Structure formats: structure tokens, C-alpha cells
PDB file of C-alpha atoms and ligand atoms in Angstrom:
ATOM      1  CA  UNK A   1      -4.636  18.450   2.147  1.00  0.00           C
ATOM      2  CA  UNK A   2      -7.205  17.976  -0.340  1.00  0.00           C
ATOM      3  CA  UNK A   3      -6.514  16.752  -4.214  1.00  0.00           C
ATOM      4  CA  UNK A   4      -7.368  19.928  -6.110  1.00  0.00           C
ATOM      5  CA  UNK A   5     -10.185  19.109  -8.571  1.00  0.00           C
ATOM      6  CA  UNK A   6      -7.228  17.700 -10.673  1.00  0.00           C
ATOM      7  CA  UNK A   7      -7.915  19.737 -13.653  1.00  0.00           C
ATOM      8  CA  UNK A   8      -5.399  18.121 -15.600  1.00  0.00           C
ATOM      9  CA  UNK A   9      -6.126  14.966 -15.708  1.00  0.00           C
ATOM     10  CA  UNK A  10      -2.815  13.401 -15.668  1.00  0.00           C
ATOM     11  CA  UNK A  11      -3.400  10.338 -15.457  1.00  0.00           C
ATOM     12  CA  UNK A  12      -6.406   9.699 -17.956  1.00  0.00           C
ATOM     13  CA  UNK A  13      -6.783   6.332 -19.347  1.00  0.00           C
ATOM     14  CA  UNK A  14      -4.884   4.529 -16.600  1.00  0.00           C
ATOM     15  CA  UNK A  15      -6.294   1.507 -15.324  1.00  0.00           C
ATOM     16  CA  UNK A  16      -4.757   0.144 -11.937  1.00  0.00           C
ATOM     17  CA  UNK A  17      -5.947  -2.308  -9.120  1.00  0.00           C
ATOM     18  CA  UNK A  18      -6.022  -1.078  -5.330  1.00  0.00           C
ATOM     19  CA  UNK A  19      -5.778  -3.285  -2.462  1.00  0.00           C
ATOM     20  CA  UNK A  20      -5.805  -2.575   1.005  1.00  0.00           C
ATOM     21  CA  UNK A  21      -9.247  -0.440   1.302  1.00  0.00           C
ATOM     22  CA  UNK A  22     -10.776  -1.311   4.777  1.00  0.00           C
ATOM     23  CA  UNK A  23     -13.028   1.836   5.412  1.00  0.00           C
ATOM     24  CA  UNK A  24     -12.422   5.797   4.541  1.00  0.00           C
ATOM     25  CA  UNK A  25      -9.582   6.358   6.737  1.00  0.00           C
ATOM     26  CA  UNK A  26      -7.167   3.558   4.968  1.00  0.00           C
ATOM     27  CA  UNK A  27      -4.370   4.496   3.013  1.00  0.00           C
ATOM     28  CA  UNK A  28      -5.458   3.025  -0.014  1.00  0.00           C
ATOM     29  CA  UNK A  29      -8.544   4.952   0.124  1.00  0.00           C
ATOM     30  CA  UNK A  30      -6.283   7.864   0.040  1.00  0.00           C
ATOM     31  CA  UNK A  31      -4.241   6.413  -2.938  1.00  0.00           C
ATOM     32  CA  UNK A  32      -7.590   5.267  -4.705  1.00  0.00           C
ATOM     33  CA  UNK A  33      -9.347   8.444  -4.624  1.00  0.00           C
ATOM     34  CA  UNK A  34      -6.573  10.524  -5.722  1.00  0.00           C
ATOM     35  CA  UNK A  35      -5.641   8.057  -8.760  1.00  0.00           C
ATOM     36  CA  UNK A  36      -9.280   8.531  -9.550  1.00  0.00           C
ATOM     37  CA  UNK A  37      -8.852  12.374  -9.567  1.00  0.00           C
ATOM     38  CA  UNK A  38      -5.854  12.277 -11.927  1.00  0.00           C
ATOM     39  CA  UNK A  39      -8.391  10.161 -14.240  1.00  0.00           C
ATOM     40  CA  UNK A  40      -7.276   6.744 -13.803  1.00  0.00           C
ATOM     41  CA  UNK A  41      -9.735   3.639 -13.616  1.00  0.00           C
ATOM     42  CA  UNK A  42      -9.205   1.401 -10.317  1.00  0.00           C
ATOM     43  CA  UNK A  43     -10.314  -1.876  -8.892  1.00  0.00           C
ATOM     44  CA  UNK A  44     -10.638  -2.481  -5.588  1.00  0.00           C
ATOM     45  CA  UNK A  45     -10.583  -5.822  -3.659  1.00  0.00           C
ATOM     46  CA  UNK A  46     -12.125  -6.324  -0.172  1.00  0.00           C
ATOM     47  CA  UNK A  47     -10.736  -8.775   2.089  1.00  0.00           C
ATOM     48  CA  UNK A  48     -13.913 -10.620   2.990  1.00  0.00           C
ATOM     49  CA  UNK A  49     -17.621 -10.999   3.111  1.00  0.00           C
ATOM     50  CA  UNK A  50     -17.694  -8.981   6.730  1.00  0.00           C
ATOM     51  CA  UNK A  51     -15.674  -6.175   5.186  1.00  0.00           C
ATOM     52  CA  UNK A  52     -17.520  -5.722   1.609  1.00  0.00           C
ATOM     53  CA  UNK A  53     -20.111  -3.909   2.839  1.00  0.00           C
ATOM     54  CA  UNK A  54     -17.753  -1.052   4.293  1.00  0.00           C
ATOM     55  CA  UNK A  55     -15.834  -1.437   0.967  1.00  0.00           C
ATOM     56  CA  UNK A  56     -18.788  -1.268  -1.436  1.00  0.00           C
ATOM     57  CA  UNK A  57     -19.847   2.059  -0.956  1.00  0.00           C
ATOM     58  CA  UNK A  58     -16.468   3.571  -1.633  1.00  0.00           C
ATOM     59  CA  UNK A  59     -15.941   1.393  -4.520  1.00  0.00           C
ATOM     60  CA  UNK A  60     -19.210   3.117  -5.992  1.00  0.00           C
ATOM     61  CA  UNK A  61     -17.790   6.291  -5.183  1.00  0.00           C
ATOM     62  CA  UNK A  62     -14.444   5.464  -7.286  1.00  0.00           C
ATOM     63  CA  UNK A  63     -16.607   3.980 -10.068  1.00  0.00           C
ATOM     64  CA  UNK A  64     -14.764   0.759  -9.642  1.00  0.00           C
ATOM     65  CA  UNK A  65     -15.354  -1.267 -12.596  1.00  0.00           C
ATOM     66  CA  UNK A  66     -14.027  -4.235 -11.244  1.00  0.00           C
ATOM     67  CA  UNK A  67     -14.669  -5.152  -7.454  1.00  0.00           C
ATOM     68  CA  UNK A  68     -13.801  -8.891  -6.264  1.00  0.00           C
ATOM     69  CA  UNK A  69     -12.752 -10.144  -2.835  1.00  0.00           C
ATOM     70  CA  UNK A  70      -8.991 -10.761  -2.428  1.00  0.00           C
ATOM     71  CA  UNK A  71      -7.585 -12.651   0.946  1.00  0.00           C
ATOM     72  CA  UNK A  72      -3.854 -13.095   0.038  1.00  0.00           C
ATOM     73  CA  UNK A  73      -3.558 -16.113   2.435  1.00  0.00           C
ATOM     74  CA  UNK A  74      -6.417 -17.713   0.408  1.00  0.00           C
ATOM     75  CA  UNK A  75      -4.531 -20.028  -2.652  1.00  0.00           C
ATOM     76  CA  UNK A  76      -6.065 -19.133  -5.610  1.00  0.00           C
ATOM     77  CA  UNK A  77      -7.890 -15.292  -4.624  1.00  0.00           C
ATOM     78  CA  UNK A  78      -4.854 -13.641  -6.066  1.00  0.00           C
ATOM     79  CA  UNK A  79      -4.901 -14.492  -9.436  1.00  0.00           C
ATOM     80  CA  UNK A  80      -8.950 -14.799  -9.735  1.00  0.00           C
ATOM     81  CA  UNK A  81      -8.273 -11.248  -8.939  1.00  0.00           C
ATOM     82  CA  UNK A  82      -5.758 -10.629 -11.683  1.00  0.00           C
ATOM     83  CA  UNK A  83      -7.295 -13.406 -14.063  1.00  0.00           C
ATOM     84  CA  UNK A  84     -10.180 -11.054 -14.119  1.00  0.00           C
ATOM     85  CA  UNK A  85      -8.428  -7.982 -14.888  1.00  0.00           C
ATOM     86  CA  UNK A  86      -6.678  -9.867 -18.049  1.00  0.00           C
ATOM     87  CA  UNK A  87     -10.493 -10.213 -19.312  1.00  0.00           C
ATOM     88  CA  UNK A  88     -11.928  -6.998 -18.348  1.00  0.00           C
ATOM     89  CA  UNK A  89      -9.086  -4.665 -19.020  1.00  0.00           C
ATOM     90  CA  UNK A  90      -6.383  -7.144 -21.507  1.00  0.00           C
ATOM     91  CA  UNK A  91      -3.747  -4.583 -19.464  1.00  0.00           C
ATOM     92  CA  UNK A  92      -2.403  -3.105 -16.064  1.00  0.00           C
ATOM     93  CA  UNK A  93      -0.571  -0.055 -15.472  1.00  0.00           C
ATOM     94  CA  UNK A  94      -0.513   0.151 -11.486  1.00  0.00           C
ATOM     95  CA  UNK A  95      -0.530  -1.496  -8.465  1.00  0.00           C
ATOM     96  CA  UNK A  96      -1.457  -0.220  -5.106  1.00  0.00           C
ATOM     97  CA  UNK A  97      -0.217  -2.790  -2.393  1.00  0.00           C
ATOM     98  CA  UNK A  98      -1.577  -1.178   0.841  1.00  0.00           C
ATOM     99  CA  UNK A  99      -1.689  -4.121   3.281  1.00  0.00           C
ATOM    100  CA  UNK A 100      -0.229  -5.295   6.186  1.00  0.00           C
ATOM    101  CA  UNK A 101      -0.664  -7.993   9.402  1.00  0.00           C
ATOM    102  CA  UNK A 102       0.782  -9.304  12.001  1.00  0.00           C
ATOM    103  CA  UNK A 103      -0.754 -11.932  14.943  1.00  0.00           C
ATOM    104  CA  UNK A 104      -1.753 -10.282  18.011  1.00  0.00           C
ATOM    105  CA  UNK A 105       0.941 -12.333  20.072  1.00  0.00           C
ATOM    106  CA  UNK A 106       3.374 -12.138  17.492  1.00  0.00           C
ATOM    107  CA  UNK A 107       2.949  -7.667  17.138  1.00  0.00           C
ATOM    108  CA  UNK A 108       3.069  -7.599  20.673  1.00  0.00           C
ATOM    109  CA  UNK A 109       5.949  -8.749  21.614  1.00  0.00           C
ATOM    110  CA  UNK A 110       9.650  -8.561  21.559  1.00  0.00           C
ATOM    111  CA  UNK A 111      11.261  -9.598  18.215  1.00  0.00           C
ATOM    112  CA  UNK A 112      13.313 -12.197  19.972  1.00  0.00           C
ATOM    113  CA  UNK A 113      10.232 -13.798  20.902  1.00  0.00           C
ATOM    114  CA  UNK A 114       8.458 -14.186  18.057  1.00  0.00           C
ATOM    115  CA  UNK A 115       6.404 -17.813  17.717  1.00  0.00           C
ATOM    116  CA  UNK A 116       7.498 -19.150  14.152  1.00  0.00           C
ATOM    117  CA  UNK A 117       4.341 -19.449  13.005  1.00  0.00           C
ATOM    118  CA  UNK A 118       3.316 -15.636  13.849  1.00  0.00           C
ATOM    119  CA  UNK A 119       6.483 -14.504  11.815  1.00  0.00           C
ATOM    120  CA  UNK A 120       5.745 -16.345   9.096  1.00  0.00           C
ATOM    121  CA  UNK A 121       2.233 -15.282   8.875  1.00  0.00           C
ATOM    122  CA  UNK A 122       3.455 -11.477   9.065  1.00  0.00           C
ATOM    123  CA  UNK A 123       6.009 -12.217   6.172  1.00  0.00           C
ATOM    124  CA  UNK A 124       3.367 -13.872   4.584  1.00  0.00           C
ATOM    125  CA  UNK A 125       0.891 -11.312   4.474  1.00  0.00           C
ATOM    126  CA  UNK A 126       2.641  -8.281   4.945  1.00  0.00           C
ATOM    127  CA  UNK A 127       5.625  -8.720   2.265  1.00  0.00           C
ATOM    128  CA  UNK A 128       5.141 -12.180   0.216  1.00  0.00           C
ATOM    129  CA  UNK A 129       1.761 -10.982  -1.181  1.00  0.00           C
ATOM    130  CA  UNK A 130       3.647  -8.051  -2.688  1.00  0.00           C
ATOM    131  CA  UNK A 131       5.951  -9.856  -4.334  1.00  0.00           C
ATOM    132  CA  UNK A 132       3.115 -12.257  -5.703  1.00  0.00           C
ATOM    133  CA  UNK A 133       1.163  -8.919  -7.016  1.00  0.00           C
ATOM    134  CA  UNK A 134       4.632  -7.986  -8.927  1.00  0.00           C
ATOM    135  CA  UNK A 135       4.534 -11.393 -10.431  1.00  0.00           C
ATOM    136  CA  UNK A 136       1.346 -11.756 -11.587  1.00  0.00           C
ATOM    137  CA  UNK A 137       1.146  -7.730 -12.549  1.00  0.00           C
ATOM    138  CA  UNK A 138       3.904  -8.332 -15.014  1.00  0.00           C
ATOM    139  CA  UNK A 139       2.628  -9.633 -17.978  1.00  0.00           C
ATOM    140  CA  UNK A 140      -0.459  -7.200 -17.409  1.00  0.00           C
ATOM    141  CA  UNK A 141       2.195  -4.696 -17.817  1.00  0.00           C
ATOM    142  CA  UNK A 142       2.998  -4.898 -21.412  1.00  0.00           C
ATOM    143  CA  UNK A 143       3.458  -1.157 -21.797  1.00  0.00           C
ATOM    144  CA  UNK A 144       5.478  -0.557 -18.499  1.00  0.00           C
ATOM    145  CA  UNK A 145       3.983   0.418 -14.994  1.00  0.00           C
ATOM    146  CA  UNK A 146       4.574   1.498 -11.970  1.00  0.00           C
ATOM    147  CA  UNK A 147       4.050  -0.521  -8.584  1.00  0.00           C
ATOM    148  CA  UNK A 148       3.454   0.596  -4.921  1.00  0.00           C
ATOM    149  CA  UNK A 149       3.643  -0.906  -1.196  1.00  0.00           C
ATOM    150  CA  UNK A 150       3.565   1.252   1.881  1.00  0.00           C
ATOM    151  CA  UNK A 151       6.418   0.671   4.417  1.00  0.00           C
ATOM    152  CA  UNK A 152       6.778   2.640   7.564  1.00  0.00           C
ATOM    153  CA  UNK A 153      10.629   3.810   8.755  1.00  0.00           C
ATOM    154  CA  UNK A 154      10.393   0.741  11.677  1.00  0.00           C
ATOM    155  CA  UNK A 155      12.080  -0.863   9.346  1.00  0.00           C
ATOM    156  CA  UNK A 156      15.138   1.381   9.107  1.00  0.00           C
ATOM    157  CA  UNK A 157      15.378   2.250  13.238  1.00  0.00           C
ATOM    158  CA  UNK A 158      14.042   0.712  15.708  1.00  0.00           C
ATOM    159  CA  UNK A 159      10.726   2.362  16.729  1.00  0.00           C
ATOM    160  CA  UNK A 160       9.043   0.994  20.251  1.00  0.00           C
ATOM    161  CA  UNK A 161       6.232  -1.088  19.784  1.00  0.00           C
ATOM    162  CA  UNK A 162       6.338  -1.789  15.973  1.00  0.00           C
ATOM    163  CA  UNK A 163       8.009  -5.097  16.632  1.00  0.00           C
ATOM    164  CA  UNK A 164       7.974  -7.972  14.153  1.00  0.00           C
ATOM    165  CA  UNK A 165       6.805  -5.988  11.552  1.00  0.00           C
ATOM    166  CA  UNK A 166       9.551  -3.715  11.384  1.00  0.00           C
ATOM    167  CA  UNK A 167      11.211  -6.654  10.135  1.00  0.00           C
ATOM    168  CA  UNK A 168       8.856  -7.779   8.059  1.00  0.00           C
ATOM    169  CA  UNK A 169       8.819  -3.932   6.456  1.00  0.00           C
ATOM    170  CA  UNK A 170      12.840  -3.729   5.813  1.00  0.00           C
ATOM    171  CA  UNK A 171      12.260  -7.007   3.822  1.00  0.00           C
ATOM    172  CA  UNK A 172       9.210  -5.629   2.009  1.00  0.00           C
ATOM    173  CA  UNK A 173      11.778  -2.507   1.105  1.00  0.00           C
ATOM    174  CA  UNK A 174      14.728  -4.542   0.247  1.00  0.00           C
ATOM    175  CA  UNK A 175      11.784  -6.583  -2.124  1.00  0.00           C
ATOM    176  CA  UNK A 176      11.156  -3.246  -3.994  1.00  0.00           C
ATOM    177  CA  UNK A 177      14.696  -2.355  -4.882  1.00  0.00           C
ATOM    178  CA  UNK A 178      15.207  -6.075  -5.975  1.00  0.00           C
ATOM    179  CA  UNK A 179      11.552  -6.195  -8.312  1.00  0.00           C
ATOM    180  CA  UNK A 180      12.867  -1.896  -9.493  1.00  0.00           C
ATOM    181  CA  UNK A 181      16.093  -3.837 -10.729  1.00  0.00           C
ATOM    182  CA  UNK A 182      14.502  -6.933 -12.403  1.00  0.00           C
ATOM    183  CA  UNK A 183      11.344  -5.318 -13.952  1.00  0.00           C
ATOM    184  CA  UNK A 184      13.060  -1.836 -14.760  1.00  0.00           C
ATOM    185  CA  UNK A 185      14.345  -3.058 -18.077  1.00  0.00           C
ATOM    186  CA  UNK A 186      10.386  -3.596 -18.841  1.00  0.00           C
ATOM    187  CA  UNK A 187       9.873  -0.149 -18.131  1.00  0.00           C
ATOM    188  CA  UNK A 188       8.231  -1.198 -14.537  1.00  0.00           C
ATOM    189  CA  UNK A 189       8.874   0.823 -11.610  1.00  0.00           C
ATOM    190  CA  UNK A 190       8.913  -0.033  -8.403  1.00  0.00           C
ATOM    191  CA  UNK A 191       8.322   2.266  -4.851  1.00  0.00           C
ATOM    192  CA  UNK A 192       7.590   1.566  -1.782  1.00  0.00           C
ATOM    193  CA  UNK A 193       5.721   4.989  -0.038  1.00  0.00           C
ATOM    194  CA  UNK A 194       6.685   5.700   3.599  1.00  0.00           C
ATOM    195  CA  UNK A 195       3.773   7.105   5.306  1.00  0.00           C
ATOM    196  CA  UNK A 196       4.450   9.101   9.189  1.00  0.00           C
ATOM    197  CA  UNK A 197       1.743   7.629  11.201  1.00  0.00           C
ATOM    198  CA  UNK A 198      -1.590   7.805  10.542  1.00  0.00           C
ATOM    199  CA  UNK A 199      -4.951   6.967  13.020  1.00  0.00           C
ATOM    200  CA  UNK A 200      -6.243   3.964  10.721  1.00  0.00           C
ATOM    201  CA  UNK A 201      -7.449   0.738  12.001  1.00  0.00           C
ATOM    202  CA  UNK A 202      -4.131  -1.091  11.540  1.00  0.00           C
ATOM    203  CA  UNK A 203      -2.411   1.050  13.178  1.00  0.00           C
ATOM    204  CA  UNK A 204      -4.961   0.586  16.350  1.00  0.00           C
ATOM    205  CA  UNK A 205      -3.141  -2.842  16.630  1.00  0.00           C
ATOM    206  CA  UNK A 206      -0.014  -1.096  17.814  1.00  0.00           C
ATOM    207  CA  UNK A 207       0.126  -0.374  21.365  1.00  0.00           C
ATOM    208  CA  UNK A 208       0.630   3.347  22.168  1.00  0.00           C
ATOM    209  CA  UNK A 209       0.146   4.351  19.130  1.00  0.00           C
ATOM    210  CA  UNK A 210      -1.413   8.083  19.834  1.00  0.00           C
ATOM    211  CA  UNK A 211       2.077   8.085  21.707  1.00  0.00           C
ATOM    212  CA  UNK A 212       3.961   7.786  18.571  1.00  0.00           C
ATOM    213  CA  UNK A 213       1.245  10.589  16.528  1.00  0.00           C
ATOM    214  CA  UNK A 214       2.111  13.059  19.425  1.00  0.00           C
ATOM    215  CA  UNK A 215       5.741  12.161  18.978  1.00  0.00           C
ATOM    216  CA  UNK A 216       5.525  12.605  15.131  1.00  0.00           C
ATOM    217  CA  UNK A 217       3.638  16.102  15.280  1.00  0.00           C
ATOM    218  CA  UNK A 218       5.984  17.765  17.564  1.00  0.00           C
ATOM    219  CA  UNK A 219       9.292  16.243  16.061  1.00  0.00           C
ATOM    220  CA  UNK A 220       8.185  16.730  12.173  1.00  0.00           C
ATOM    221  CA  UNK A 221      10.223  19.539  10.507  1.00  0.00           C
ATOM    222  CA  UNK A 222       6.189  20.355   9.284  1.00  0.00           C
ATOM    223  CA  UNK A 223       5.011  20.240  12.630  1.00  0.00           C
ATOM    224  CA  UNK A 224       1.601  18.381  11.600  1.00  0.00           C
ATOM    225  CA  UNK A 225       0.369  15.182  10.755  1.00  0.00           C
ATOM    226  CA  UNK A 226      -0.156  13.831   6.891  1.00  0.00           C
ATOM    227  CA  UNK A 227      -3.087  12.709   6.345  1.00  0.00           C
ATOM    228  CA  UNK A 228      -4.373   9.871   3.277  1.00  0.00           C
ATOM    229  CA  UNK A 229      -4.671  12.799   0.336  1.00  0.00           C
ATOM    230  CA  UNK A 230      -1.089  13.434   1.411  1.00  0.00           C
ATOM    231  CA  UNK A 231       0.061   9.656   0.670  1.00  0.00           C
ATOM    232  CA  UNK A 232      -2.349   9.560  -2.596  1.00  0.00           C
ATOM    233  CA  UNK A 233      -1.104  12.469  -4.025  1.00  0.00           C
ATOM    234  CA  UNK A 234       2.761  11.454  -4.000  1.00  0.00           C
ATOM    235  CA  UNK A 235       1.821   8.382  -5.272  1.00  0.00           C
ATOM    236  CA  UNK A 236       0.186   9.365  -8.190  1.00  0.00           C
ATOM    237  CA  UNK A 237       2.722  11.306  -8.798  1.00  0.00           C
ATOM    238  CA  UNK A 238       5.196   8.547  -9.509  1.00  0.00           C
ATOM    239  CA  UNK A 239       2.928   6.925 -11.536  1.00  0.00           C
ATOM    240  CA  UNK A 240       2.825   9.713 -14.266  1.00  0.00           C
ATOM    241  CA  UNK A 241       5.185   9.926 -16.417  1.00  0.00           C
ATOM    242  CA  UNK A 242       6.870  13.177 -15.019  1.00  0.00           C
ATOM    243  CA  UNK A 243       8.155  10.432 -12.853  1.00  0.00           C
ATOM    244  CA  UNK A 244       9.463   7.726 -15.195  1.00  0.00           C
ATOM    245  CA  UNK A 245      13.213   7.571 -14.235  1.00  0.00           C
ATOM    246  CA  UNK A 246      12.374   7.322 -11.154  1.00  0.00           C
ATOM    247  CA  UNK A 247      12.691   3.579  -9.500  1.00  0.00           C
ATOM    248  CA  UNK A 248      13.362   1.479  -6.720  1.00  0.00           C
ATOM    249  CA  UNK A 249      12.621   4.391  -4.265  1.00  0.00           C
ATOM    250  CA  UNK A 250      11.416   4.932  -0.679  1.00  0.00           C
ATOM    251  CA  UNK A 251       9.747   8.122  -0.594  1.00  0.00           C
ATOM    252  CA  UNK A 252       8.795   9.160   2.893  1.00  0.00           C
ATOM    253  CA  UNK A 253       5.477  10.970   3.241  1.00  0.00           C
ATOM    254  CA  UNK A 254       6.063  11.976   7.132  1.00  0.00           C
ATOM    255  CA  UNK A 255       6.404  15.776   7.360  1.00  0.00           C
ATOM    256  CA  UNK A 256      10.795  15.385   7.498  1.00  0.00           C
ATOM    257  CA  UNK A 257      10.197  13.058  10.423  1.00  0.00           C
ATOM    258  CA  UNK A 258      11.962  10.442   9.197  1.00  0.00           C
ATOM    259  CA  UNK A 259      15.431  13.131   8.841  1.00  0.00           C
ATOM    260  CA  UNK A 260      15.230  14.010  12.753  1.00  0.00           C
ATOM    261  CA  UNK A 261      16.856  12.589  15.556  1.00  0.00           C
TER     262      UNK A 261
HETATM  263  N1  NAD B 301      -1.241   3.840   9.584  1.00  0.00           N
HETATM  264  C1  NAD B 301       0.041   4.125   9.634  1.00  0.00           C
HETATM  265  O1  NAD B 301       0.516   4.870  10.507  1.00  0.00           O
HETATM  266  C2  NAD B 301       0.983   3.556   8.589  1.00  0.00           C
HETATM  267  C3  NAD B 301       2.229   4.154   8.429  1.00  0.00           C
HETATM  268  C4  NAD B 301       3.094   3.616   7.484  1.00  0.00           C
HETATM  269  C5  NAD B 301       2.708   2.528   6.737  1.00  0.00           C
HETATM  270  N2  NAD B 301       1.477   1.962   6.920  1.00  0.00           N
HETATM  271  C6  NAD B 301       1.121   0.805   6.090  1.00  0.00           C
HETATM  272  O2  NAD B 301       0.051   1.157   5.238  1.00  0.00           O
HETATM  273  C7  NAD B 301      -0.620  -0.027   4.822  1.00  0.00           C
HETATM  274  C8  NAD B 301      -2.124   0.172   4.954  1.00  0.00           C
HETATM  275  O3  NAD B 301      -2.502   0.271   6.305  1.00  0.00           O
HETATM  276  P1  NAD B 301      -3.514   1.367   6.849  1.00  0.00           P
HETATM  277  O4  NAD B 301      -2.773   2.125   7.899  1.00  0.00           O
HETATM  278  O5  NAD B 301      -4.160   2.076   5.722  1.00  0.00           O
HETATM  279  O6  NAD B 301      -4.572   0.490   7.656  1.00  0.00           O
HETATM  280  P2  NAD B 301      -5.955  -0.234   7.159  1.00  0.00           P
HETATM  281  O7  NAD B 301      -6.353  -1.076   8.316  1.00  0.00           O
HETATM  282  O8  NAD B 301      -6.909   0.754   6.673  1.00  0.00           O
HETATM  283  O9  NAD B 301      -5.464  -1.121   5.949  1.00  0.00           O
HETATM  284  C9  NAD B 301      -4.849  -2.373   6.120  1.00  0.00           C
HETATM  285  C10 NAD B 301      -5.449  -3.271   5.071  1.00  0.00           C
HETATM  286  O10 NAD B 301      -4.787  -4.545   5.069  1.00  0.00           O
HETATM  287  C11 NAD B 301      -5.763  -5.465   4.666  1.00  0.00           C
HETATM  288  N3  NAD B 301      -5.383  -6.849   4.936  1.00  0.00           N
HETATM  289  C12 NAD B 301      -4.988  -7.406   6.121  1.00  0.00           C
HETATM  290  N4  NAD B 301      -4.805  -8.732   5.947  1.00  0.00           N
HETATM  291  C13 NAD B 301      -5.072  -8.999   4.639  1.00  0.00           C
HETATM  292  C14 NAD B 301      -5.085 -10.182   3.844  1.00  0.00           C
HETATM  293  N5  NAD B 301      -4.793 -11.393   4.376  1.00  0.00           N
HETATM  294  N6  NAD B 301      -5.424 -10.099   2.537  1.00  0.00           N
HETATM  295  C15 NAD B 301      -5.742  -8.908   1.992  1.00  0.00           C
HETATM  296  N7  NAD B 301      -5.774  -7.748   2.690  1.00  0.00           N
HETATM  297  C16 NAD B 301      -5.442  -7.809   3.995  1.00  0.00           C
HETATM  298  C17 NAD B 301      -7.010  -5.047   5.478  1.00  0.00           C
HETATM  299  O11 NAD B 301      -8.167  -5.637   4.939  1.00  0.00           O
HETATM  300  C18 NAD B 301      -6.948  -3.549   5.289  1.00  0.00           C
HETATM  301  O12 NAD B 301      -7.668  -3.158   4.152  1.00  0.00           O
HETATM  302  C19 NAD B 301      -0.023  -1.153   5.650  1.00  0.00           C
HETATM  303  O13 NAD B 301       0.971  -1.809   4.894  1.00  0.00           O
HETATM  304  C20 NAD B 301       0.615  -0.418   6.816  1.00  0.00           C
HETATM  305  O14 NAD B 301       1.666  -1.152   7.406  1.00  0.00           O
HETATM  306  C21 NAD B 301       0.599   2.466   7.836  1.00  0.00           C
END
């Protein structure tokens, strides 16, 4: 699917930050570009020196005004990030949490086996950071908002090979219905956007993964794979204000697969 040319600009005058951009296949590129087509302003955040320069062009593209490197494990990167956003912008009105990790021997193994250390780091990254976001994104909301994660339905059945971080993902949803009821009353929303599975580079970390997109093609009521306009465009959606009872949701983005035995 591709964004029409968004002739309505439905989200004009938005401003919003985006992490999780890695290259053009990420989800958050998805999210990004179709924010941008609805007429929203983004930032984007790289994760390091070594990925900037895969992240740069497609900031361009976006006509990112702001563009800073964010490592959530590093103290401190977090709120430079938002810190700069209360000088550039004074205001936030979304959030685009699209990141996730886990430790090689930690993702690969059985749950029951997982090293302290390597859970941690996966709750850490993968869930923590999005509560941090929702924290510091709060007083940037002063006229309400809407905030996003991506979770994948490992965290609802057990799906082979996803591991540790379908654990870490049922947390990260339980998170979003616990932020929806806190920060509702300030007019912020919270989702958390299921995706079906998608060829990116985090996904290469799970073993068998073209497995599981076989699996997903022929079991989807849709009978084909999303893709990361699919994702962007359901998102942006809940951030208009078409959408603005509507909190505390997982919406799956997986072609029914999620409904299917
Ligand atoms: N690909 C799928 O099939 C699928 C399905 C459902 C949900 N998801 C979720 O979507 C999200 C995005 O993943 P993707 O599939 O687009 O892959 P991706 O590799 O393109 O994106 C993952 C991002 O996480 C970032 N990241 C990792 N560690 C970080 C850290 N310490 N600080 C800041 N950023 C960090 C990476 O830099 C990268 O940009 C993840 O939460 C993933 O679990 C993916």
C-alpha cells in the first residue's frame, strides 16, 4: 500500500518525534513518512554514530527539523533529546516508540533460561525506554497527544522463536493501558500498534523468521503480507482527531492473523 498523496492534510501543524529509524525498511520509517504525508513535522533520532549516516538521508527526505542521536541505555540521551524539542518546538503532540532488543544469548533461547542480565537489558530497552518517553513527553503535551509503541502478538500466545521478548512485549502492552489510564484525563492517548511480521533488520535476529512470513501469508484472512505504509497509515490515523476517544488500544496491523487459529 502506498499513502495516497494525502490531499487532506490531516494532520497539518503536528509536530511529533520518531524513534526507531534504522534504514528504509524500519517501521518507523513507515510511521515517519506517512505522519509527514498527513502534514505533520517529525524528528528523528539515530541510535549512533555508525547508524547516522543510513539515518541522515531519510531524515532529509522527512524534512526533519530536529535530528539528534538517542541510545536509550545512554543516561542522559533521552532527555537531551526531549530538552531540545522544549527549545525548538515549546510543544509535543506525538510519539513514535519503534524500538526493540534483546541479547543474542538471551533471544535465543528458552525463556526459562534467560541470564538475568540479558532480561534485564531486553526490559530495559525494549519496554522501560517507553515508559521514560511517556514521562518526559508529558509536559510537552500541554494540549493532549497521542503516543505509540509497536508490540507484536508473542506477547499474547506463545509464538516459536520470539522468546524473551514476548515477555518483554506483554509488559510493554500492559505499560500502554496503564500510561492510556493515567495520562487520559490530560487528553493523552496511548496505543501500542501490532504489526504481522515484517522482513526488517530486527526481525533478522529471530531465527526462522521467513518461516513465520510464510506462516503469516498463508494463514492471514488477507492472504498477504503488510508492509511499513500499512503500519504508518493506522497510526496516523489515531493520532487525528477522528480518533480521539480512542485509548489504551492494541490495534493489530497483521492482515486478521492475529484472529486465526
Ligand atoms: N519486524 C516485525 O516483524 C515486527 C513485528 C511486530 C513488531 N515489531 C516491532 O517494531 C519495532 C521496530 O522494529 P523494526 O522491525 O522496524 O526493526 P528495525 O531494526 O528497523 O528497528 C529497530 C530499531 O530499534 C533501535 N534500537 C535498538 N536498540 C536501541 C537503543 N538502545 N536505543 C535506541 N534505539 C534502539 C534500532 O536502532 C532500530 O532503529 C520493534 O519494537 C519491533 O519489536 C516488529
Amino acid at each position: 500500500m502506498s499513502i495516497p498523496a494525502a490531499k487532506a492534510k490531516l494532520l497539518d501543524g503536528r509536530k511529533g518525534l520518531v524513534v526507531g529509524i534504522a534504514n528504509d525498511r524500519s517501521i518507523a520509517w513507515g510511521c515517519a513518512r506517512a505522519f509527514r504525508a498527513f502534514g505533520a513535522e517529525v524528528a528523528v533520532t539515530y541510535l549512533n554514530d555508525k547508524a547516522r549516516p543510513h539515518v541522515e538521508p531519510l531524515a532529509r527526505e522527512l524534512e526533519a527539523s530536529i535530528f539528534l542521536p538517542l541510545d536509550v541505555a545512554i543516561p542522559g540521551q533521552m532527555e537531551a533529546v526531549f530538552e531540545e524539542i522544549e527549545r525548538i518546538w515549546g510543544e509535543l503532540d506525538f510519539v513514535v516508540h519503534s524500538i526493540a532488543f534483546s541479547p543474542k544469548d538471551t533471544l535465543g533461547g528458552r525463556v526459562v533460561d534467560a541470564p538475568r542480565e540479558g532480561f534485564l537489558k531486553t526490559m530495559d530497552i525494549s519496554c522501560w525506554s517507553f515508559i521514560r518517553m511517556a514521562h518526559l513527553a508529558e509536559p510537552l503535551m500541554k494540549n493532549g497527544g497521542t503516543l505509540f509503541t509497536m508490540t507484536y502478538h508473542g506477547s499474547q500466545v506463545v509464538v516459536e522463536n520470539y522468546n524473551i521478548m514476548g515477555v518483554a512485549k506483554a509488559a510493554l502492552e500492559s505499560a500502554v493501558r496503564y500510561l492510556a489510564a493515567e495520562l487520559g484525563p490530560k487528553g493523552i492517548r496511548v496505543h501500542a500498534i501490532s504489526p504481522g511480521a515484517l522482513a526488517t533488520r530486527a526481525a533478522s535476529g529471530i531465527p526462522e523468521f521467513d518461516a513465520l512470513l510464510e506462516k503469516t501469508k498463508v494463514k492471514a484472512p488477507a492472504r498477504e503480507l503488510i508492509d511499513i505504509d500499512d503500519v504508518g497509515a493506522a497510526t496516523a490515523f489515531l493520532a487525528h482527531d477522528a480518533a480521539r476517544l480512542i485509548t489504551g488500544q492494541v490495534l493489530y496491523v497483521d492482515g486478521g492473523y492475529h484472529i486465526i487459529d
